[in-house]
Amino acid sequence: MQKIQLGSSDLQVTPICLGTMTFGEQVGEATAHSILDRSLERGVNFLDAAEMYSVPARAETFGATETIIGNWLAQCPGARDKLVVATKVAGPARGMPWIRNGSPDLTPQDIVQACNDSLKRLQLETIDLYQIHWPARNVPAFGMVYFDPAKDKTVSSIHQQLEALAGLVKAGKVRAIGLSNETPYGVHEFVRLAEQHGLPKVATVQNPFCLINRTVENGLDETMHRLGVSLLAYSPLGFGLLTGKYDATGTTGPDAPKGARISGYESVRKQRWGRPEALTAARRYNALAREHGLTPTQLALAFCYTKWQVASTIIGVTSVAQLDENLDAWGTQLSPELLAAIDAIRWDARDPAL
């Protein structure tokens, strides 16, 4: 895998990134370390975490993922020099009162403190890519469809947040900065203000992108292309819907897969990935994959791996076997006819997991 430059930063990463939000909840520390070992052995140089992980988020597991990664790095001399390590500061509380006492804001002081705490858990001196997990301002995200200006409230400005991130870069604690769950407006503002005030430019935006959520292609892709910001695509398998494992059983009931995210956690079923429409659309894509001699996983990952919009695809796994399956899908090519069939389903089903 040829490495990709993230935005205008000096970060060079593989086009596949190991997402780690399962570490500490679905995945114990020993298995997590085995996954990290195997990922590095197979050439993946990019890890993504967040202070709020693991997921589903609980007070008891806040910071667990970073701690597991930090312990692994401490046990593997030389691994740090081969890796680009990314993590995220959580935005305002979304039903998580254990994060900054449920603050409705993300202040510059919050950003600095969260970064210091992440550095300690990761046992690092520098975070390569530090991202704002979701905006402080009012935006439609995580399944919300419409922007409602009536929900606006006073929060720290983008300029203030950029200045805090700039201070971390200047202090050598962060190499590059990024965003997550952002809108075209947000990306434009972060870039405009950086250029206006001589502050660091965001290198990346990490947003959902998969067969059942292609909202990136509704304008954000043009924004990022023209402003030179790279897309990190998360949930390429639609929280497992696009693996086919729920096709026969659905997401609930005695025959649903045990220990999987949607079937195992009611909190996940209440989110966009648990919508009946999302499973209905996923079944159509999964059937299309089989018709063309592919597994559903191969189709879903190849769709992301080959998209011009995507710099790096974030894969989340719970075992070494899943990791190998996802990495082995690299190189799968989709014919023009198959891509046209994918677009036909999207035209009909649209983006049920937006």
mmCIF file of C-alpha atoms in Angstrom:
data_model
loop_
_atom_site.group_PDB
_atom_site.id
_atom_site.type_symbol
_atom_site.label_atom_id
_atom_site.label_comp_id
_atom_site.label_asym_id
_atom_site.label_seq_id
_atom_site.Cartn_x
_atom_site.Cartn_y
_atom_site.Cartn_z
ATOM 1 C CA MET A 1 0.000 0.000 0.000
ATOM 2 C CA GLN A 2 1.481 3.297 -1.111
ATOM 3 C CA LYS A 3 1.370 5.913 1.622
ATOM 4 C CA ILE A 4 -0.917 8.944 1.344
ATOM 5 C CA GLN A 5 -0.140 12.486 2.485
ATOM 6 C CA LEU A 6 -2.796 13.870 4.813
ATOM 7 C CA GLY A 7 -3.812 17.309 3.592
ATOM 8 C CA SER A 8 -0.941 19.763 3.599
ATOM 9 C CA SER A 9 0.642 18.161 6.671
ATOM 10 C CA ASP A 10 3.831 16.111 6.664
ATOM 11 C CA LEU A 11 1.962 12.972 7.775
ATOM 12 C CA GLN A 12 2.280 9.987 5.427
ATOM 13 C CA VAL A 13 -0.168 7.183 6.168
ATOM 14 C CA THR A 14 -1.363 3.907 4.719
ATOM 15 C CA PRO A 15 -4.747 4.047 2.961
ATOM 16 C CA ILE A 16 -6.060 1.708 5.656
ATOM 17 C CA CYS A 17 -6.182 2.897 9.263
ATOM 18 C CA LEU A 18 -6.775 0.678 12.280
ATOM 19 C CA GLY A 19 -9.697 2.044 14.280
ATOM 20 C CA THR A 20 -9.537 1.062 17.924
ATOM 21 C CA MET A 21 -12.864 2.010 19.502
ATOM 22 C CA THR A 22 -13.641 -1.649 20.276
ATOM 23 C CA PHE A 23 -10.590 -1.882 22.552
ATOM 24 C CA GLY A 24 -11.714 -1.930 26.165
ATOM 25 C CA GLU A 25 -15.336 -2.997 25.597
ATOM 26 C CA GLN A 26 -15.736 -5.704 22.967
ATOM 27 C CA VAL A 27 -12.012 -6.422 22.880
ATOM 28 C CA GLY A 28 -9.896 -7.162 25.942
ATOM 29 C CA GLU A 29 -6.364 -5.848 26.295
ATOM 30 C CA ALA A 30 -4.587 -9.071 25.315
ATOM 31 C CA THR A 31 -6.601 -9.457 22.106
ATOM 32 C CA ALA A 32 -6.195 -5.757 21.365
ATOM 33 C CA HIS A 33 -2.431 -6.124 21.614
ATOM 34 C CA SER A 34 -2.551 -9.101 19.236
ATOM 35 C CA ILE A 35 -4.532 -7.031 16.747
ATOM 36 C CA LEU A 36 -2.046 -4.177 17.039
ATOM 37 C CA ASP A 37 0.855 -6.592 16.535
ATOM 38 C CA ARG A 38 -0.727 -8.085 13.431
ATOM 39 C CA SER A 39 -1.700 -4.708 11.991
ATOM 40 C CA LEU A 40 1.860 -3.450 12.283
ATOM 41 C CA GLU A 41 3.216 -6.720 10.904
ATOM 42 C CA ARG A 42 1.013 -6.306 7.816
ATOM 43 C CA GLY A 43 2.227 -2.785 7.179
ATOM 44 C CA VAL A 44 -0.560 -0.586 8.536
ATOM 45 C CA ASN A 45 1.108 2.507 9.988
ATOM 46 C CA PHE A 46 -1.984 4.488 11.039
ATOM 47 C CA LEU A 47 -3.919 4.134 14.329
ATOM 48 C CA ASP A 48 -7.006 6.122 15.319
ATOM 49 C CA ALA A 49 -8.375 6.482 18.841
ATOM 50 C CA ALA A 50 -10.313 8.995 20.960
ATOM 51 C CA GLU A 51 -10.480 10.060 24.577
ATOM 52 C CA MET A 52 -14.129 8.900 24.884
ATOM 53 C CA TYR A 53 -13.418 5.352 23.612
ATOM 54 C CA SER A 54 -14.238 2.543 24.018
ATOM 55 C CA VAL A 55 -17.660 2.335 22.348
ATOM 56 C CA PRO A 56 -20.474 2.058 23.295
ATOM 57 C CA ALA A 57 -19.341 4.835 25.609
ATOM 58 C CA ARG A 58 -19.551 4.277 29.356
ATOM 59 C CA ALA A 59 -18.050 6.169 32.268
ATOM 60 C CA GLU A 60 -16.189 3.016 33.290
ATOM 61 C CA THR A 61 -14.405 2.689 29.946
ATOM 62 C CA PHE A 62 -13.659 6.357 29.263
ATOM 63 C CA GLY A 63 -10.027 6.495 28.119
ATOM 64 C CA ALA A 64 -9.663 2.708 28.094
ATOM 65 C CA THR A 65 -8.740 2.495 24.426
ATOM 66 C CA GLU A 66 -5.923 5.027 24.729
ATOM 67 C CA THR A 67 -4.641 3.258 27.831
ATOM 68 C CA ILE A 68 -4.545 -0.097 26.025
ATOM 69 C CA ILE A 69 -2.657 1.454 23.103
ATOM 70 C CA GLY A 70 -0.256 3.187 25.481
ATOM 71 C CA ASN A 71 0.523 -0.066 27.257
ATOM 72 C CA TRP A 72 1.162 -1.771 23.918
ATOM 73 C CA LEU A 73 3.479 1.005 22.737
ATOM 74 C CA ALA A 74 5.430 0.761 25.991
ATOM 75 C CA GLN A 75 5.857 -2.980 25.463
ATOM 76 C CA CYS A 76 6.935 -2.690 21.825
ATOM 77 C CA PRO A 77 10.146 -0.686 21.520
ATOM 78 C CA GLY A 78 10.462 0.788 18.046
ATOM 79 C CA ALA A 79 6.772 0.532 17.197
ATOM 80 C CA ARG A 80 6.180 4.223 17.859
ATOM 81 C CA ASP A 81 8.652 5.258 15.172
ATOM 82 C CA LYS A 82 6.711 3.251 12.563
ATOM 83 C CA LEU A 83 3.288 4.673 13.370
ATOM 84 C CA VAL A 84 1.103 7.708 12.868
ATOM 85 C CA VAL A 85 -1.047 7.908 15.987
ATOM 86 C CA ALA A 86 -4.305 9.877 15.884
ATOM 87 C CA THR A 87 -6.761 10.594 18.657
ATOM 88 C CA LYS A 88 -9.630 12.965 19.357
ATOM 89 C CA VAL A 89 -10.958 15.357 21.954
ATOM 90 C CA ALA A 90 -14.691 14.878 22.539
ATOM 91 C CA GLY A 91 -17.004 17.733 21.703
ATOM 92 C CA PRO A 92 -19.762 18.956 24.052
ATOM 93 C CA ALA A 93 -21.463 16.253 26.112
ATOM 94 C CA ARG A 94 -23.961 14.084 24.223
ATOM 95 C CA GLY A 95 -25.529 12.137 27.058
ATOM 96 C CA MET A 96 -22.084 11.546 28.589
ATOM 97 C CA PRO A 97 -21.974 13.516 31.862
ATOM 98 C CA TRP A 98 -18.664 11.886 32.786
ATOM 99 C CA ILE A 99 -16.912 13.932 30.078
ATOM 100 C CA ARG A 100 -16.042 17.343 31.534
ATOM 101 C CA ASN A 101 -19.064 17.104 33.852
ATOM 102 C CA GLY A 102 -21.419 17.194 30.898
ATOM 103 C CA SER A 103 -20.228 20.594 29.670
ATOM 104 C CA PRO A 104 -22.239 21.981 26.725
ATOM 105 C CA ASP A 105 -19.077 23.626 25.376
ATOM 106 C CA LEU A 106 -15.573 22.699 24.230
ATOM 107 C CA THR A 107 -13.340 25.485 25.466
ATOM 108 C CA PRO A 108 -9.687 26.118 24.611
ATOM 109 C CA GLN A 109 -8.814 25.022 28.141
ATOM 110 C CA ASP A 110 -10.752 21.796 27.612
ATOM 111 C CA ILE A 111 -8.788 21.054 24.449
ATOM 112 C CA VAL A 112 -5.431 21.579 26.139
ATOM 113 C CA GLN A 113 -6.335 19.485 29.185
ATOM 114 C CA ALA A 114 -7.806 16.684 27.068
ATOM 115 C CA CYS A 115 -4.662 16.569 24.943
ATOM 116 C CA ASN A 116 -2.439 16.340 28.025
ATOM 117 C CA ASP A 117 -4.613 13.549 29.407
ATOM 118 C CA SER A 118 -4.496 11.635 26.112
ATOM 119 C CA LEU A 119 -0.721 11.974 25.939
ATOM 120 C CA LYS A 120 -0.485 10.471 29.413
ATOM 121 C CA ARG A 121 -2.755 7.522 28.610
ATOM 122 C CA LEU A 122 -1.003 6.895 25.278
ATOM 123 C CA GLN A 123 2.403 7.238 26.968
ATOM 124 C CA LEU A 124 3.500 9.581 24.197
ATOM 125 C CA GLU A 125 5.229 12.930 23.970
ATOM 126 C CA THR A 126 3.499 13.876 20.721
ATOM 127 C CA ILE A 127 0.183 13.036 19.073
ATOM 128 C CA ASP A 128 0.575 12.943 15.305
ATOM 129 C CA LEU A 129 -3.007 13.897 14.426
ATOM 130 C CA TYR A 130 -5.277 15.538 17.008
ATOM 131 C CA GLN A 131 -8.918 15.882 16.019
ATOM 132 C CA ILE A 132 -12.063 17.529 17.383
ATOM 133 C CA HIS A 133 -14.471 14.585 17.609
ATOM 134 C CA TRP A 134 -17.598 16.630 16.854
ATOM 135 C CA PRO A 135 -18.331 20.352 16.610
ATOM 136 C CA ALA A 136 -19.057 22.505 19.630
ATOM 137 C CA ARG A 137 -21.630 24.464 17.667
ATOM 138 C CA ASN A 138 -25.108 23.244 16.776
ATOM 139 C CA VAL A 139 -24.947 20.951 13.747
ATOM 140 C CA PRO A 140 -27.050 18.062 12.419
ATOM 141 C CA ALA A 141 -24.915 14.986 13.124
ATOM 142 C CA PHE A 142 -25.104 11.400 14.367
ATOM 143 C CA GLY A 143 -28.405 10.710 12.671
ATOM 144 C CA MET A 144 -29.907 14.203 12.832
ATOM 145 C CA VAL A 145 -31.160 15.163 9.394
ATOM 146 C CA TYR A 146 -31.945 18.869 9.522
ATOM 147 C CA PHE A 147 -30.133 21.960 10.777
ATOM 148 C CA ASP A 148 -32.261 23.884 13.276
ATOM 149 C CA PRO A 149 -30.975 27.408 14.019
ATOM 150 C CA ALA A 150 -33.296 27.590 17.028
ATOM 151 C CA LYS A 151 -30.917 25.189 18.769
ATOM 152 C CA ASP A 152 -27.945 27.541 18.492
ATOM 153 C CA LYS A 153 -26.273 28.557 21.738
ATOM 154 C CA THR A 154 -23.172 30.432 22.742
ATOM 155 C CA VAL A 155 -20.098 28.222 22.683
ATOM 156 C CA SER A 156 -16.374 28.676 22.117
ATOM 157 C CA SER A 157 -15.687 29.917 18.613
ATOM 158 C CA ILE A 158 -13.835 28.079 15.894
ATOM 159 C CA HIS A 159 -11.147 30.761 16.130
ATOM 160 C CA GLN A 160 -10.677 30.107 19.852
ATOM 161 C CA GLN A 161 -10.459 26.376 19.284
ATOM 162 C CA LEU A 162 -7.922 26.853 16.503
ATOM 163 C CA GLU A 163 -5.785 29.016 18.763
ATOM 164 C CA ALA A 164 -5.786 26.270 21.399
ATOM 165 C CA LEU A 165 -4.784 23.679 18.810
ATOM 166 C CA ALA A 166 -2.081 26.022 17.512
ATOM 167 C CA GLY A 167 -0.667 26.251 21.033
ATOM 168 C CA LEU A 168 -0.444 22.467 21.205
ATOM 169 C CA VAL A 169 1.348 22.358 17.860
ATOM 170 C CA LYS A 170 3.753 25.083 18.947
ATOM 171 C CA ALA A 171 4.452 23.194 22.168
ATOM 172 C CA GLY A 172 5.321 20.061 20.187
ATOM 173 C CA LYS A 173 2.457 18.059 21.663
ATOM 174 C CA VAL A 174 0.624 17.764 18.335
ATOM 175 C CA ARG A 175 1.969 17.520 14.781
ATOM 176 C CA ALA A 176 -1.216 18.104 12.770
ATOM 177 C CA ILE A 177 -4.878 18.806 13.473
ATOM 178 C CA GLY A 178 -8.139 17.474 12.111
ATOM 179 C CA LEU A 179 -11.907 17.480 12.482
ATOM 180 C CA SER A 180 -14.572 14.810 12.714
ATOM 181 C CA ASN A 181 -18.307 14.681 12.026
ATOM 182 C CA GLU A 182 -17.965 18.054 10.319
ATOM 183 C CA THR A 183 -19.998 19.924 7.735
ATOM 184 C CA PRO A 184 -18.858 21.816 4.624
ATOM 185 C CA TYR A 185 -19.384 25.093 6.481
ATOM 186 C CA GLY A 186 -17.248 23.958 9.387
ATOM 187 C CA VAL A 187 -14.376 22.867 7.163
ATOM 188 C CA HIS A 188 -14.480 26.164 5.276
ATOM 189 C CA GLU A 189 -14.429 28.172 8.507
ATOM 190 C CA PHE A 190 -11.535 26.259 10.020
ATOM 191 C CA VAL A 191 -9.502 26.715 6.832
ATOM 192 C CA ARG A 192 -10.489 30.380 6.330
ATOM 193 C CA LEU A 193 -9.648 31.375 9.883
ATOM 194 C CA ALA A 194 -6.360 29.473 9.793
ATOM 195 C CA GLU A 195 -5.339 31.333 6.649
ATOM 196 C CA GLN A 196 -6.536 34.671 8.023
ATOM 197 C CA HIS A 197 -4.733 34.380 11.345
ATOM 198 C CA GLY A 198 -1.699 32.281 10.485
ATOM 199 C CA LEU A 199 -2.905 29.257 12.430
ATOM 200 C CA PRO A 200 -2.506 25.538 11.592
ATOM 201 C CA LYS A 201 -4.689 24.306 8.750
ATOM 202 C CA VAL A 202 -6.778 21.209 9.346
ATOM 203 C CA ALA A 203 -5.293 18.233 7.529
ATOM 204 C CA THR A 204 -8.232 15.853 7.771
ATOM 205 C CA VAL A 205 -11.926 15.357 8.362
ATOM 206 C CA GLN A 206 -13.111 12.014 9.773
ATOM 207 C CA ASN A 207 -16.728 11.384 8.761
ATOM 208 C CA PRO A 208 -18.889 8.315 8.164
ATOM 209 C CA PHE A 209 -18.688 6.968 4.626
ATOM 210 C CA CYS A 210 -20.051 3.650 3.447
ATOM 211 C CA LEU A 211 -22.632 2.187 1.097
ATOM 212 C CA ILE A 212 -25.503 3.087 3.435
ATOM 213 C CA ASN A 213 -24.164 6.554 4.265
ATOM 214 C CA ARG A 214 -22.656 8.461 1.357
ATOM 215 C CA THR A 215 -23.552 11.935 2.608
ATOM 216 C CA VAL A 216 -19.918 12.995 2.132
ATOM 217 C CA GLU A 217 -20.757 13.084 -1.579
ATOM 218 C CA ASN A 218 -23.451 15.698 -1.005
ATOM 219 C CA GLY A 219 -21.039 18.629 -1.089
ATOM 220 C CA LEU A 220 -18.435 17.869 1.544
ATOM 221 C CA ASP A 221 -16.286 16.059 -1.013
ATOM 222 C CA GLU A 222 -16.014 19.176 -3.178
ATOM 223 C CA THR A 223 -15.181 21.301 -0.134
ATOM 224 C CA MET A 224 -12.387 18.993 0.949
ATOM 225 C CA HIS A 225 -11.009 18.559 -2.558
ATOM 226 C CA ARG A 226 -10.797 22.274 -3.255
ATOM 227 C CA LEU A 227 -9.386 23.143 0.163
ATOM 228 C CA GLY A 228 -6.831 20.314 0.216
ATOM 229 C CA VAL A 229 -8.236 18.467 3.235
ATOM 230 C CA SER A 230 -8.145 14.657 3.370
ATOM 231 C CA LEU A 231 -11.085 12.403 4.201
ATOM 232 C CA LEU A 232 -10.743 9.653 6.791
ATOM 233 C CA ALA A 233 -13.738 7.371 6.206
ATOM 234 C CA TYR A 234 -15.159 5.719 9.283
ATOM 235 C CA SER A 235 -17.695 2.884 9.617
ATOM 236 C CA PRO A 236 -17.037 1.512 6.100
ATOM 237 C CA LEU A 237 -18.940 -1.648 7.102
ATOM 238 C CA GLY A 238 -21.894 0.236 8.551
ATOM 239 C CA PHE A 239 -21.345 -1.113 12.085
ATOM 240 C CA GLY A 240 -21.439 -4.627 10.650
ATOM 241 C CA LEU A 241 -24.596 -4.300 8.550
ATOM 242 C CA LEU A 242 -22.482 -4.509 5.385
ATOM 243 C CA THR A 243 -20.769 -7.760 6.380
ATOM 244 C CA GLY A 244 -23.947 -9.767 5.810
ATOM 245 C CA LYS A 245 -24.003 -11.175 9.321
ATOM 246 C CA TYR A 246 -27.438 -9.695 10.017
ATOM 247 C CA ASP A 247 -29.010 -10.602 6.663
ATOM 248 C CA ALA A 248 -30.709 -13.793 7.801
ATOM 249 C CA THR A 249 -31.368 -13.038 11.465
ATOM 250 C CA GLY A 250 -31.888 -9.307 11.705
ATOM 251 C CA THR A 251 -30.346 -7.302 14.521
ATOM 252 C CA THR A 252 -32.456 -8.624 17.405
ATOM 253 C CA GLY A 253 -33.751 -11.952 18.612
ATOM 254 C CA PRO A 254 -32.174 -15.232 19.736
ATOM 255 C CA ASP A 255 -30.493 -15.933 16.400
ATOM 256 C CA ALA A 256 -28.836 -12.516 16.000
ATOM 257 C CA PRO A 257 -25.010 -12.604 16.139
ATOM 258 C CA LYS A 258 -23.744 -12.681 19.712
ATOM 259 C CA GLY A 259 -21.356 -10.006 20.895
ATOM 260 C CA ALA A 260 -21.728 -7.810 17.809
ATOM 261 C CA ARG A 261 -22.214 -4.088 18.203
ATOM 262 C CA ILE A 262 -25.756 -3.671 16.900
ATOM 263 C CA SER A 263 -27.202 -6.904 18.250
ATOM 264 C CA GLY A 264 -25.297 -6.684 21.522
ATOM 265 C CA TYR A 265 -25.999 -3.089 22.523
ATOM 266 C CA GLU A 266 -29.413 -1.482 22.689
ATOM 267 C CA SER A 267 -27.776 1.954 22.690
ATOM 268 C CA VAL A 268 -26.349 1.241 19.217
ATOM 269 C CA ARG A 269 -29.691 -0.055 17.892
ATOM 270 C CA LYS A 270 -31.219 3.288 18.861
ATOM 271 C CA GLN A 271 -28.754 5.090 16.613
ATOM 272 C CA ARG A 272 -28.726 5.490 12.818
ATOM 273 C CA TRP A 273 -27.149 2.063 12.284
ATOM 274 C CA GLY A 274 -30.132 0.421 13.955
ATOM 275 C CA ARG A 275 -32.748 1.866 11.637
ATOM 276 C CA PRO A 276 -34.797 -0.796 9.814
ATOM 277 C CA GLU A 277 -34.174 1.095 6.569
ATOM 278 C CA ALA A 278 -30.419 0.753 7.066
ATOM 279 C CA LEU A 279 -30.655 -3.035 7.327
ATOM 280 C CA THR A 280 -33.004 -3.211 4.338
ATOM 281 C CA ALA A 281 -30.554 -1.272 2.169
ATOM 282 C CA ALA A 282 -27.573 -3.245 3.498
ATOM 283 C CA ARG A 283 -29.238 -6.510 2.522
ATOM 284 C CA ARG A 284 -29.580 -5.214 -1.039
ATOM 285 C CA TYR A 285 -25.894 -4.304 -1.245
ATOM 286 C CA ASN A 286 -24.893 -7.615 0.334
ATOM 287 C CA ALA A 287 -26.967 -9.542 -2.197
ATOM 288 C CA LEU A 288 -25.375 -7.523 -4.998
ATOM 289 C CA ALA A 289 -21.920 -8.495 -3.717
ATOM 290 C CA ARG A 290 -22.771 -12.179 -3.808
ATOM 291 C CA GLU A 291 -24.212 -11.877 -7.309
ATOM 292 C CA HIS A 292 -20.812 -10.605 -8.439
ATOM 293 C CA GLY A 293 -18.764 -13.267 -6.681
ATOM 294 C CA LEU A 294 -17.694 -11.083 -3.756
ATOM 295 C CA THR A 295 -18.370 -11.261 -0.050
ATOM 296 C CA PRO A 296 -20.361 -8.334 1.351
ATOM 297 C CA THR A 297 -17.278 -7.255 3.270
ATOM 298 C CA GLN A 298 -15.173 -7.194 0.099
ATOM 299 C CA LEU A 299 -17.715 -5.069 -1.717
ATOM 300 C CA ALA A 300 -18.192 -2.584 1.099
ATOM 301 C CA LEU A 301 -14.479 -2.138 1.762
ATOM 302 C CA ALA A 302 -13.484 -2.026 -1.903
ATOM 303 C CA PHE A 303 -16.075 0.701 -2.384
ATOM 304 C CA CYS A 304 -14.232 2.846 0.163
ATOM 305 C CA TYR A 305 -10.722 1.713 -0.729
ATOM 306 C CA THR A 306 -11.154 2.751 -4.371
ATOM 307 C CA LYS A 307 -13.065 6.021 -3.946
ATOM 308 C CA TRP A 308 -11.145 9.136 -4.981
ATOM 309 C CA GLN A 309 -12.662 11.014 -2.052
ATOM 310 C CA VAL A 310 -11.089 8.743 0.579
ATOM 311 C CA ALA A 311 -7.509 9.194 1.775
ATOM 312 C CA SER A 312 -7.620 6.439 4.389
ATOM 313 C CA THR A 313 -10.371 4.029 5.433
ATOM 314 C CA ILE A 314 -10.729 3.321 9.152
ATOM 315 C CA ILE A 315 -11.433 -0.337 9.867
ATOM 316 C CA GLY A 316 -12.638 -1.511 13.266
ATOM 317 C CA VAL A 317 -12.223 -5.174 14.198
ATOM 318 C CA THR A 318 -12.663 -7.470 17.178
ATOM 319 C CA SER A 319 -10.230 -10.225 16.190
ATOM 320 C CA VAL A 320 -7.064 -10.877 14.218
ATOM 321 C CA ALA A 321 -9.150 -12.906 11.742
ATOM 322 C CA GLN A 322 -11.398 -9.911 11.057
ATOM 323 C CA LEU A 323 -8.330 -7.726 10.624
ATOM 324 C CA ASP A 324 -6.869 -10.095 8.046
ATOM 325 C CA GLU A 325 -10.174 -10.271 6.177
ATOM 326 C CA ASN A 326 -10.385 -6.482 5.982
ATOM 327 C CA LEU A 327 -6.781 -6.102 4.881
ATOM 328 C CA ASP A 328 -7.121 -8.886 2.317
ATOM 329 C CA ALA A 329 -9.927 -6.915 0.654
ATOM 330 C CA TRP A 330 -7.328 -4.356 -0.419
ATOM 331 C CA GLY A 331 -6.821 -4.596 -4.173
ATOM 332 C CA THR A 332 -10.382 -5.727 -4.929
ATOM 333 C CA GLN A 333 -11.589 -3.915 -8.040
ATOM 334 C CA LEU A 334 -15.209 -3.075 -8.793
ATOM 335 C CA SER A 335 -16.327 -3.132 -12.426
ATOM 336 C CA PRO A 336 -18.156 -0.183 -14.009
ATOM 337 C CA GLU A 337 -21.253 -2.363 -14.169
ATOM 338 C CA LEU A 338 -21.067 -3.137 -10.464
ATOM 339 C CA LEU A 339 -20.518 0.524 -9.581
ATOM 340 C CA ALA A 340 -23.552 1.434 -11.673
ATOM 341 C CA ALA A 341 -25.605 -1.158 -9.799
ATOM 342 C CA ILE A 342 -24.429 0.316 -6.495
ATOM 343 C CA ASP A 343 -25.520 3.771 -7.610
ATOM 344 C CA ALA A 344 -28.904 2.404 -8.672
ATOM 345 C CA ILE A 345 -29.521 1.060 -5.181
ATOM 346 C CA ARG A 346 -28.404 4.329 -3.651
ATOM 347 C CA TRP A 347 -30.767 6.294 -5.881
ATOM 348 C CA ASP A 348 -33.604 4.197 -4.521
ATOM 349 C CA ALA A 349 -32.526 3.750 -0.893
ATOM 350 C CA ARG A 350 -30.532 6.977 -0.524
ATOM 351 C CA ASP A 351 -28.571 7.225 2.766
ATOM 352 C CA PRO A 352 -30.592 5.435 5.450
ATOM 353 C CA ALA A 353 -27.776 5.553 8.008
ATOM 354 C CA LEU A 354 -26.966 9.248 7.580
#
